[in-house]
């Protein structure tokens, strides 16, 4: 198995993300990730893609990360987010994606969802978190009104404005100022992160 230097092949720069798949370096472009969604899911697509750029950096300390053994866990259920995760890692296509749930956040976006992901390459896991203050509380409240059919006048317009603003901010703000990550032991397919508030530990 050939390895590629992460100094020669920069894992993430601008709109691009690089990853090794079948011993070939692929250069992925964010524009391709947004092609199927156009405007409607741009915020989810953007934050999911940027989170995977953090994973690329975190898992490429010595050599460029590889798709081969990637396992991904997402605490965010949004379709734009999940499509970006799959675009970069192929985790959904290869059956290695797990979407976490709790009693109040079951496969839908609401204020209980978390901008938090785990990406494991078989040797270690990058636990990635969006800065907790990046998304304003008003946006979460707006989402809840839409989910629970309590919308007010102009909520739809306001929702679109928020998404445009958040999408712009996630791109102009450096990754290290928008996200944090920690390296943890490897995770197996289907495994949930130990100690997470959503995970009920068995006796």
PDB file of C-alpha atoms in Angstrom:
ATOM      1  CA  UNK A   1       0.000   0.000   0.000  1.00  0.00           C
ATOM      2  CA  UNK A   2       1.502   3.285  -1.145  1.00  0.00           C
ATOM      3  CA  UNK A   3       1.422   6.289   1.183  1.00  0.00           C
ATOM      4  CA  UNK A   4       1.318   9.903   0.103  1.00  0.00           C
ATOM      5  CA  UNK A   5       2.934  12.765   1.978  1.00  0.00           C
ATOM      6  CA  UNK A   6       0.454  15.243   3.438  1.00  0.00           C
ATOM      7  CA  UNK A   7       3.049  17.934   2.819  1.00  0.00           C
ATOM      8  CA  UNK A   8       3.068  17.241  -0.898  1.00  0.00           C
ATOM      9  CA  UNK A   9      -0.685  16.578  -1.066  1.00  0.00           C
ATOM     10  CA  UNK A  10      -2.321  19.155   1.190  1.00  0.00           C
ATOM     11  CA  UNK A  11      -5.403  17.547   2.810  1.00  0.00           C
ATOM     12  CA  UNK A  12      -7.594  20.662   2.714  1.00  0.00           C
ATOM     13  CA  UNK A  13      -7.150  24.023   1.036  1.00  0.00           C
ATOM     14  CA  UNK A  14      -9.826  26.419  -0.087  1.00  0.00           C
ATOM     15  CA  UNK A  15     -12.709  24.502  -1.663  1.00  0.00           C
ATOM     16  CA  UNK A  16     -10.595  21.377  -2.151  1.00  0.00           C
ATOM     17  CA  UNK A  17     -10.226  18.216  -0.081  1.00  0.00           C
ATOM     18  CA  UNK A  18      -7.752  15.452  -0.889  1.00  0.00           C
ATOM     19  CA  UNK A  19      -8.112  11.808   0.105  1.00  0.00           C
ATOM     20  CA  UNK A  20      -6.596   8.516  -1.039  1.00  0.00           C
ATOM     21  CA  UNK A  21      -8.965   5.929  -2.500  1.00  0.00           C
ATOM     22  CA  UNK A  22      -7.753   2.660  -4.034  1.00  0.00           C
ATOM     23  CA  UNK A  23      -4.183   3.981  -3.845  1.00  0.00           C
ATOM     24  CA  UNK A  24      -5.057   7.060  -5.901  1.00  0.00           C
ATOM     25  CA  UNK A  25      -5.080  10.632  -4.626  1.00  0.00           C
ATOM     26  CA  UNK A  26      -8.451  12.244  -5.311  1.00  0.00           C
ATOM     27  CA  UNK A  27      -8.986  16.001  -5.272  1.00  0.00           C
ATOM     28  CA  UNK A  28     -12.583  16.782  -4.348  1.00  0.00           C
ATOM     29  CA  UNK A  29     -14.217  20.147  -4.988  1.00  0.00           C
ATOM     30  CA  UNK A  30     -16.982  21.648  -2.860  1.00  0.00           C
ATOM     31  CA  UNK A  31     -18.760  22.819  -6.015  1.00  0.00           C
ATOM     32  CA  UNK A  32     -19.458  19.184  -6.861  1.00  0.00           C
ATOM     33  CA  UNK A  33     -20.940  18.607  -3.405  1.00  0.00           C
ATOM     34  CA  UNK A  34     -23.425  21.468  -3.895  1.00  0.00           C
ATOM     35  CA  UNK A  35     -24.423  20.576  -7.443  1.00  0.00           C
ATOM     36  CA  UNK A  36     -27.430  18.438  -6.518  1.00  0.00           C
ATOM     37  CA  UNK A  37     -28.724  20.772  -3.808  1.00  0.00           C
ATOM     38  CA  UNK A  38     -28.471  24.215  -5.390  1.00  0.00           C
ATOM     39  CA  UNK A  39     -29.673  26.726  -2.778  1.00  0.00           C
ATOM     40  CA  UNK A  40     -31.956  24.693  -0.549  1.00  0.00           C
ATOM     41  CA  UNK A  41     -29.389  22.801   1.519  1.00  0.00           C
ATOM     42  CA  UNK A  42     -26.318  24.982   1.147  1.00  0.00           C
ATOM     43  CA  UNK A  43     -25.761  25.546   4.868  1.00  0.00           C
ATOM     44  CA  UNK A  44     -25.897  21.845   5.700  1.00  0.00           C
ATOM     45  CA  UNK A  45     -23.751  20.986   2.693  1.00  0.00           C
ATOM     46  CA  UNK A  46     -21.213  23.648   3.631  1.00  0.00           C
ATOM     47  CA  UNK A  47     -20.851  22.763   7.312  1.00  0.00           C
ATOM     48  CA  UNK A  48     -20.705  19.032   6.567  1.00  0.00           C
ATOM     49  CA  UNK A  49     -18.031  19.543   3.925  1.00  0.00           C
ATOM     50  CA  UNK A  50     -15.978  21.836   6.152  1.00  0.00           C
ATOM     51  CA  UNK A  51     -16.201  19.290   8.987  1.00  0.00           C
ATOM     52  CA  UNK A  52     -14.762  16.666   6.637  1.00  0.00           C
ATOM     53  CA  UNK A  53     -11.952  19.072   5.772  1.00  0.00           C
ATOM     54  CA  UNK A  54     -11.156  19.140   9.499  1.00  0.00           C
ATOM     55  CA  UNK A  55     -11.168  15.328   9.465  1.00  0.00           C
ATOM     56  CA  UNK A  56      -8.778  15.384   6.505  1.00  0.00           C
ATOM     57  CA  UNK A  57      -6.342  17.563   8.416  1.00  0.00           C
ATOM     58  CA  UNK A  58      -6.699  15.641  11.677  1.00  0.00           C
ATOM     59  CA  UNK A  59      -6.133  12.231  10.081  1.00  0.00           C
ATOM     60  CA  UNK A  60      -3.281  13.311   7.790  1.00  0.00           C
ATOM     61  CA  UNK A  61      -0.571  14.126  10.317  1.00  0.00           C
ATOM     62  CA  UNK A  62       1.959  11.745   8.761  1.00  0.00           C
ATOM     63  CA  UNK A  63       0.455  10.756   5.426  1.00  0.00           C
ATOM     64  CA  UNK A  64      -2.666  11.692   3.476  1.00  0.00           C
ATOM     65  CA  UNK A  65      -5.788  10.054   4.918  1.00  0.00           C
ATOM     66  CA  UNK A  66      -7.454   7.155   3.111  1.00  0.00           C
ATOM     67  CA  UNK A  67     -11.081   6.311   2.406  1.00  0.00           C
ATOM     68  CA  UNK A  68     -10.438   2.567   2.635  1.00  0.00           C
ATOM     69  CA  UNK A  69     -11.377   1.980   6.280  1.00  0.00           C
ATOM     70  CA  UNK A  70     -13.273   5.140   7.197  1.00  0.00           C
ATOM     71  CA  UNK A  71     -16.115   4.877   9.686  1.00  0.00           C
ATOM     72  CA  UNK A  72     -18.266   7.973  10.253  1.00  0.00           C
ATOM     73  CA  UNK A  73     -20.738   8.898  12.991  1.00  0.00           C
ATOM     74  CA  UNK A  74     -22.870  12.035  12.705  1.00  0.00           C
ATOM     75  CA  UNK A  75     -24.900  13.687  15.458  1.00  0.00           C
ATOM     76  CA  UNK A  76     -26.495  15.888  12.790  1.00  0.00           C
ATOM     77  CA  UNK A  77     -29.297  14.313  10.721  1.00  0.00           C
ATOM     78  CA  UNK A  78     -29.618  16.965   8.004  1.00  0.00           C
ATOM     79  CA  UNK A  79     -29.627  15.667   4.410  1.00  0.00           C
ATOM     80  CA  UNK A  80     -27.191  18.322   3.182  1.00  0.00           C
ATOM     81  CA  UNK A  81     -24.760  17.435   5.969  1.00  0.00           C
ATOM     82  CA  UNK A  82     -25.017  13.702   5.330  1.00  0.00           C
ATOM     83  CA  UNK A  83     -24.593  14.122   1.579  1.00  0.00           C
ATOM     84  CA  UNK A  84     -21.384  16.092   2.134  1.00  0.00           C
ATOM     85  CA  UNK A  85     -20.076  13.429   4.497  1.00  0.00           C
ATOM     86  CA  UNK A  86     -20.756  10.798   1.861  1.00  0.00           C
ATOM     87  CA  UNK A  87     -19.301  12.903  -0.962  1.00  0.00           C
ATOM     88  CA  UNK A  88     -15.961  13.106   0.827  1.00  0.00           C
ATOM     89  CA  UNK A  89     -15.799   9.699   2.545  1.00  0.00           C
ATOM     90  CA  UNK A  90     -18.318   7.459   0.687  1.00  0.00           C
ATOM     91  CA  UNK A  91     -19.456   6.355   4.169  1.00  0.00           C
ATOM     92  CA  UNK A  92     -23.133   6.011   3.216  1.00  0.00           C
ATOM     93  CA  UNK A  93     -22.369   4.226  -0.052  1.00  0.00           C
ATOM     94  CA  UNK A  94     -20.078   1.785   1.743  1.00  0.00           C
ATOM     95  CA  UNK A  95     -22.362   1.232   4.733  1.00  0.00           C
ATOM     96  CA  UNK A  96     -20.056   2.779   7.315  1.00  0.00           C
ATOM     97  CA  UNK A  97     -22.193   5.786   8.317  1.00  0.00           C
ATOM     98  CA  UNK A  98     -24.122   5.896  11.591  1.00  0.00           C
ATOM     99  CA  UNK A  99     -26.494   8.787  12.345  1.00  0.00           C
ATOM    100  CA  UNK A 100     -26.990   9.252  16.086  1.00  0.00           C
ATOM    101  CA  UNK A 101     -30.437   9.796  17.514  1.00  0.00           C
ATOM    102  CA  UNK A 102     -31.959  10.896  20.756  1.00  0.00           C
ATOM    103  CA  UNK A 103     -35.576  11.013  21.864  1.00  0.00           C
ATOM    104  CA  UNK A 104     -36.042  14.579  20.645  1.00  0.00           C
ATOM    105  CA  UNK A 105     -33.960  14.413  17.481  1.00  0.00           C
ATOM    106  CA  UNK A 106     -35.002  11.449  15.340  1.00  0.00           C
ATOM    107  CA  UNK A 107     -33.790  11.952  11.767  1.00  0.00           C
ATOM    108  CA  UNK A 108     -34.887  15.553  11.581  1.00  0.00           C
ATOM    109  CA  UNK A 109     -33.308  18.935  12.195  1.00  0.00           C
ATOM    110  CA  UNK A 110     -34.303  20.697  15.390  1.00  0.00           C
ATOM    111  CA  UNK A 111     -32.680  22.481  18.312  1.00  0.00           C
ATOM    112  CA  UNK A 112     -31.536  19.163  19.827  1.00  0.00           C
ATOM    113  CA  UNK A 113     -29.275  18.259  16.906  1.00  0.00           C
ATOM    114  CA  UNK A 114     -25.547  18.640  17.332  1.00  0.00           C
ATOM    115  CA  UNK A 115     -22.874  19.829  14.928  1.00  0.00           C
ATOM    116  CA  UNK A 116     -20.605  16.990  15.948  1.00  0.00           C
ATOM    117  CA  UNK A 117     -18.958  14.150  14.042  1.00  0.00           C
ATOM    118  CA  UNK A 118     -16.567  11.223  14.531  1.00  0.00           C
ATOM    119  CA  UNK A 119     -14.384   9.979  11.661  1.00  0.00           C
ATOM    120  CA  UNK A 120     -12.258   6.880  12.275  1.00  0.00           C
ATOM    121  CA  UNK A 121      -9.612   5.485   9.937  1.00  0.00           C
ATOM    122  CA  UNK A 122      -8.984   2.236  11.801  1.00  0.00           C
ATOM    123  CA  UNK A 123      -6.066   3.656  13.794  1.00  0.00           C
ATOM    124  CA  UNK A 124      -7.634   6.680  15.459  1.00  0.00           C
ATOM    125  CA  UNK A 125     -10.810   8.725  15.489  1.00  0.00           C
ATOM    126  CA  UNK A 126     -11.131  12.451  14.855  1.00  0.00           C
ATOM    127  CA  UNK A 127     -13.925  13.847  17.034  1.00  0.00           C
ATOM    128  CA  UNK A 128     -14.959  17.092  15.342  1.00  0.00           C
ATOM    129  CA  UNK A 129     -17.126  19.830  16.855  1.00  0.00           C
ATOM    130  CA  UNK A 130     -18.406  23.090  15.436  1.00  0.00           C
ATOM    131  CA  UNK A 131     -17.826  25.971  17.843  1.00  0.00           C
ATOM    132  CA  UNK A 132     -20.868  26.072  20.115  1.00  0.00           C
ATOM    133  CA  UNK A 133     -21.366  29.786  19.521  1.00  0.00           C
ATOM    134  CA  UNK A 134     -21.151  29.614  15.737  1.00  0.00           C
ATOM    135  CA  UNK A 135     -24.877  29.027  15.212  1.00  0.00           C
ATOM    136  CA  UNK A 136     -27.033  31.646  16.959  1.00  0.00           C
ATOM    137  CA  UNK A 137     -29.770  30.490  19.317  1.00  0.00           C
ATOM    138  CA  UNK A 138     -32.349  32.363  17.239  1.00  0.00           C
ATOM    139  CA  UNK A 139     -31.641  30.010  14.333  1.00  0.00           C
ATOM    140  CA  UNK A 140     -32.381  26.942  16.469  1.00  0.00           C
ATOM    141  CA  UNK A 141     -35.630  28.520  17.657  1.00  0.00           C
ATOM    142  CA  UNK A 142     -36.574  29.264  14.066  1.00  0.00           C
ATOM    143  CA  UNK A 143     -35.948  25.636  13.082  1.00  0.00           C
ATOM    144  CA  UNK A 144     -38.167  24.427  15.931  1.00  0.00           C
ATOM    145  CA  UNK A 145     -41.007  26.701  14.839  1.00  0.00           C
ATOM    146  CA  UNK A 146     -40.776  25.236  11.331  1.00  0.00           C
ATOM    147  CA  UNK A 147     -40.588  21.634  12.565  1.00  0.00           C
ATOM    148  CA  UNK A 148     -43.514  21.974  14.960  1.00  0.00           C
ATOM    149  CA  UNK A 149     -45.726  24.041  12.600  1.00  0.00           C
ATOM    150  CA  UNK A 150     -45.514  27.194  14.685  1.00  0.00           C
ATOM    151  CA  UNK A 151     -44.112  29.475  11.999  1.00  0.00           C
ATOM    152  CA  UNK A 152     -44.581  33.215  12.152  1.00  0.00           C
ATOM    153  CA  UNK A 153     -44.879  35.713   9.331  1.00  0.00           C
ATOM    154  CA  UNK A 154     -41.619  36.023   7.363  1.00  0.00           C
ATOM    155  CA  UNK A 155     -40.055  32.949   9.055  1.00  0.00           C
ATOM    156  CA  UNK A 156     -39.366  31.355   5.672  1.00  0.00           C
ATOM    157  CA  UNK A 157     -37.510  34.426   4.422  1.00  0.00           C
ATOM    158  CA  UNK A 158     -35.619  34.712   7.691  1.00  0.00           C
ATOM    159  CA  UNK A 159     -34.658  31.032   7.487  1.00  0.00           C
ATOM    160  CA  UNK A 160     -33.151  31.530   4.028  1.00  0.00           C
ATOM    161  CA  UNK A 161     -31.233  34.606   5.190  1.00  0.00           C
ATOM    162  CA  UNK A 162     -29.790  32.705   8.136  1.00  0.00           C
ATOM    163  CA  UNK A 163     -28.645  29.872   5.873  1.00  0.00           C
ATOM    164  CA  UNK A 164     -26.962  32.271   3.453  1.00  0.00           C
ATOM    165  CA  UNK A 165     -25.233  34.078   6.307  1.00  0.00           C
ATOM    166  CA  UNK A 166     -24.060  30.880   8.022  1.00  0.00           C
ATOM    167  CA  UNK A 167     -22.854  29.401   4.732  1.00  0.00           C
ATOM    168  CA  UNK A 168     -20.803  32.510   4.004  1.00  0.00           C
ATOM    169  CA  UNK A 169     -19.323  32.597   7.519  1.00  0.00           C
ATOM    170  CA  UNK A 170     -18.287  28.952   7.490  1.00  0.00           C
ATOM    171  CA  UNK A 171     -16.206  29.596   4.370  1.00  0.00           C
ATOM    172  CA  UNK A 172     -14.589  32.907   5.295  1.00  0.00           C
ATOM    173  CA  UNK A 173     -13.727  31.795   8.845  1.00  0.00           C
ATOM    174  CA  UNK A 174     -10.579  29.631   9.121  1.00  0.00           C
ATOM    175  CA  UNK A 175     -11.261  26.001  10.021  1.00  0.00           C
ATOM    176  CA  UNK A 176      -9.352  26.262  13.293  1.00  0.00           C
ATOM    177  CA  UNK A 177     -11.577  29.149  14.418  1.00  0.00           C
ATOM    178  CA  UNK A 178     -14.854  27.427  13.459  1.00  0.00           C
ATOM    179  CA  UNK A 179     -14.103  23.879  14.595  1.00  0.00           C
ATOM    180  CA  UNK A 180     -12.164  21.990  17.212  1.00  0.00           C
ATOM    181  CA  UNK A 181     -11.152  18.351  17.207  1.00  0.00           C
ATOM    182  CA  UNK A 182      -9.590  15.725  19.404  1.00  0.00           C
ATOM    183  CA  UNK A 183      -8.045  12.379  18.504  1.00  0.00           C
ATOM    184  CA  UNK A 184      -9.561   9.325  20.164  1.00  0.00           C
ATOM    185  CA  UNK A 185      -9.114   5.545  19.852  1.00  0.00           C
ATOM    186  CA  UNK A 186     -10.477   3.911  16.670  1.00  0.00           C
ATOM    187  CA  UNK A 187     -14.177   3.082  16.300  1.00  0.00           C
ATOM    188  CA  UNK A 188     -15.733   0.103  14.526  1.00  0.00           C
ATOM    189  CA  UNK A 189     -18.616   0.318  12.068  1.00  0.00           C
ATOM    190  CA  UNK A 190     -21.871   0.907  13.949  1.00  0.00           C
ATOM    191  CA  UNK A 191     -20.105   1.784  17.191  1.00  0.00           C
ATOM    192  CA  UNK A 192     -21.344   4.860  19.041  1.00  0.00           C
ATOM    193  CA  UNK A 193     -18.997   7.240  20.865  1.00  0.00           C
ATOM    194  CA  UNK A 194     -18.490   6.184  24.470  1.00  0.00           C
ATOM    195  CA  UNK A 195     -19.521   8.676  27.106  1.00  0.00           C
ATOM    196  CA  UNK A 196     -21.697  10.783  24.806  1.00  0.00           C
ATOM    197  CA  UNK A 197     -24.846  12.192  26.384  1.00  0.00           C
ATOM    198  CA  UNK A 198     -27.002  10.467  23.759  1.00  0.00           C
ATOM    199  CA  UNK A 199     -25.481   7.030  24.330  1.00  0.00           C
ATOM    200  CA  UNK A 200     -27.118   4.881  26.987  1.00  0.00           C
ATOM    201  CA  UNK A 201     -24.400   2.773  28.549  1.00  0.00           C
ATOM    202  CA  UNK A 202     -25.316  -0.832  29.319  1.00  0.00           C
ATOM    203  CA  UNK A 203     -24.698  -2.166  32.788  1.00  0.00           C
TER     204      UNK A 203
END
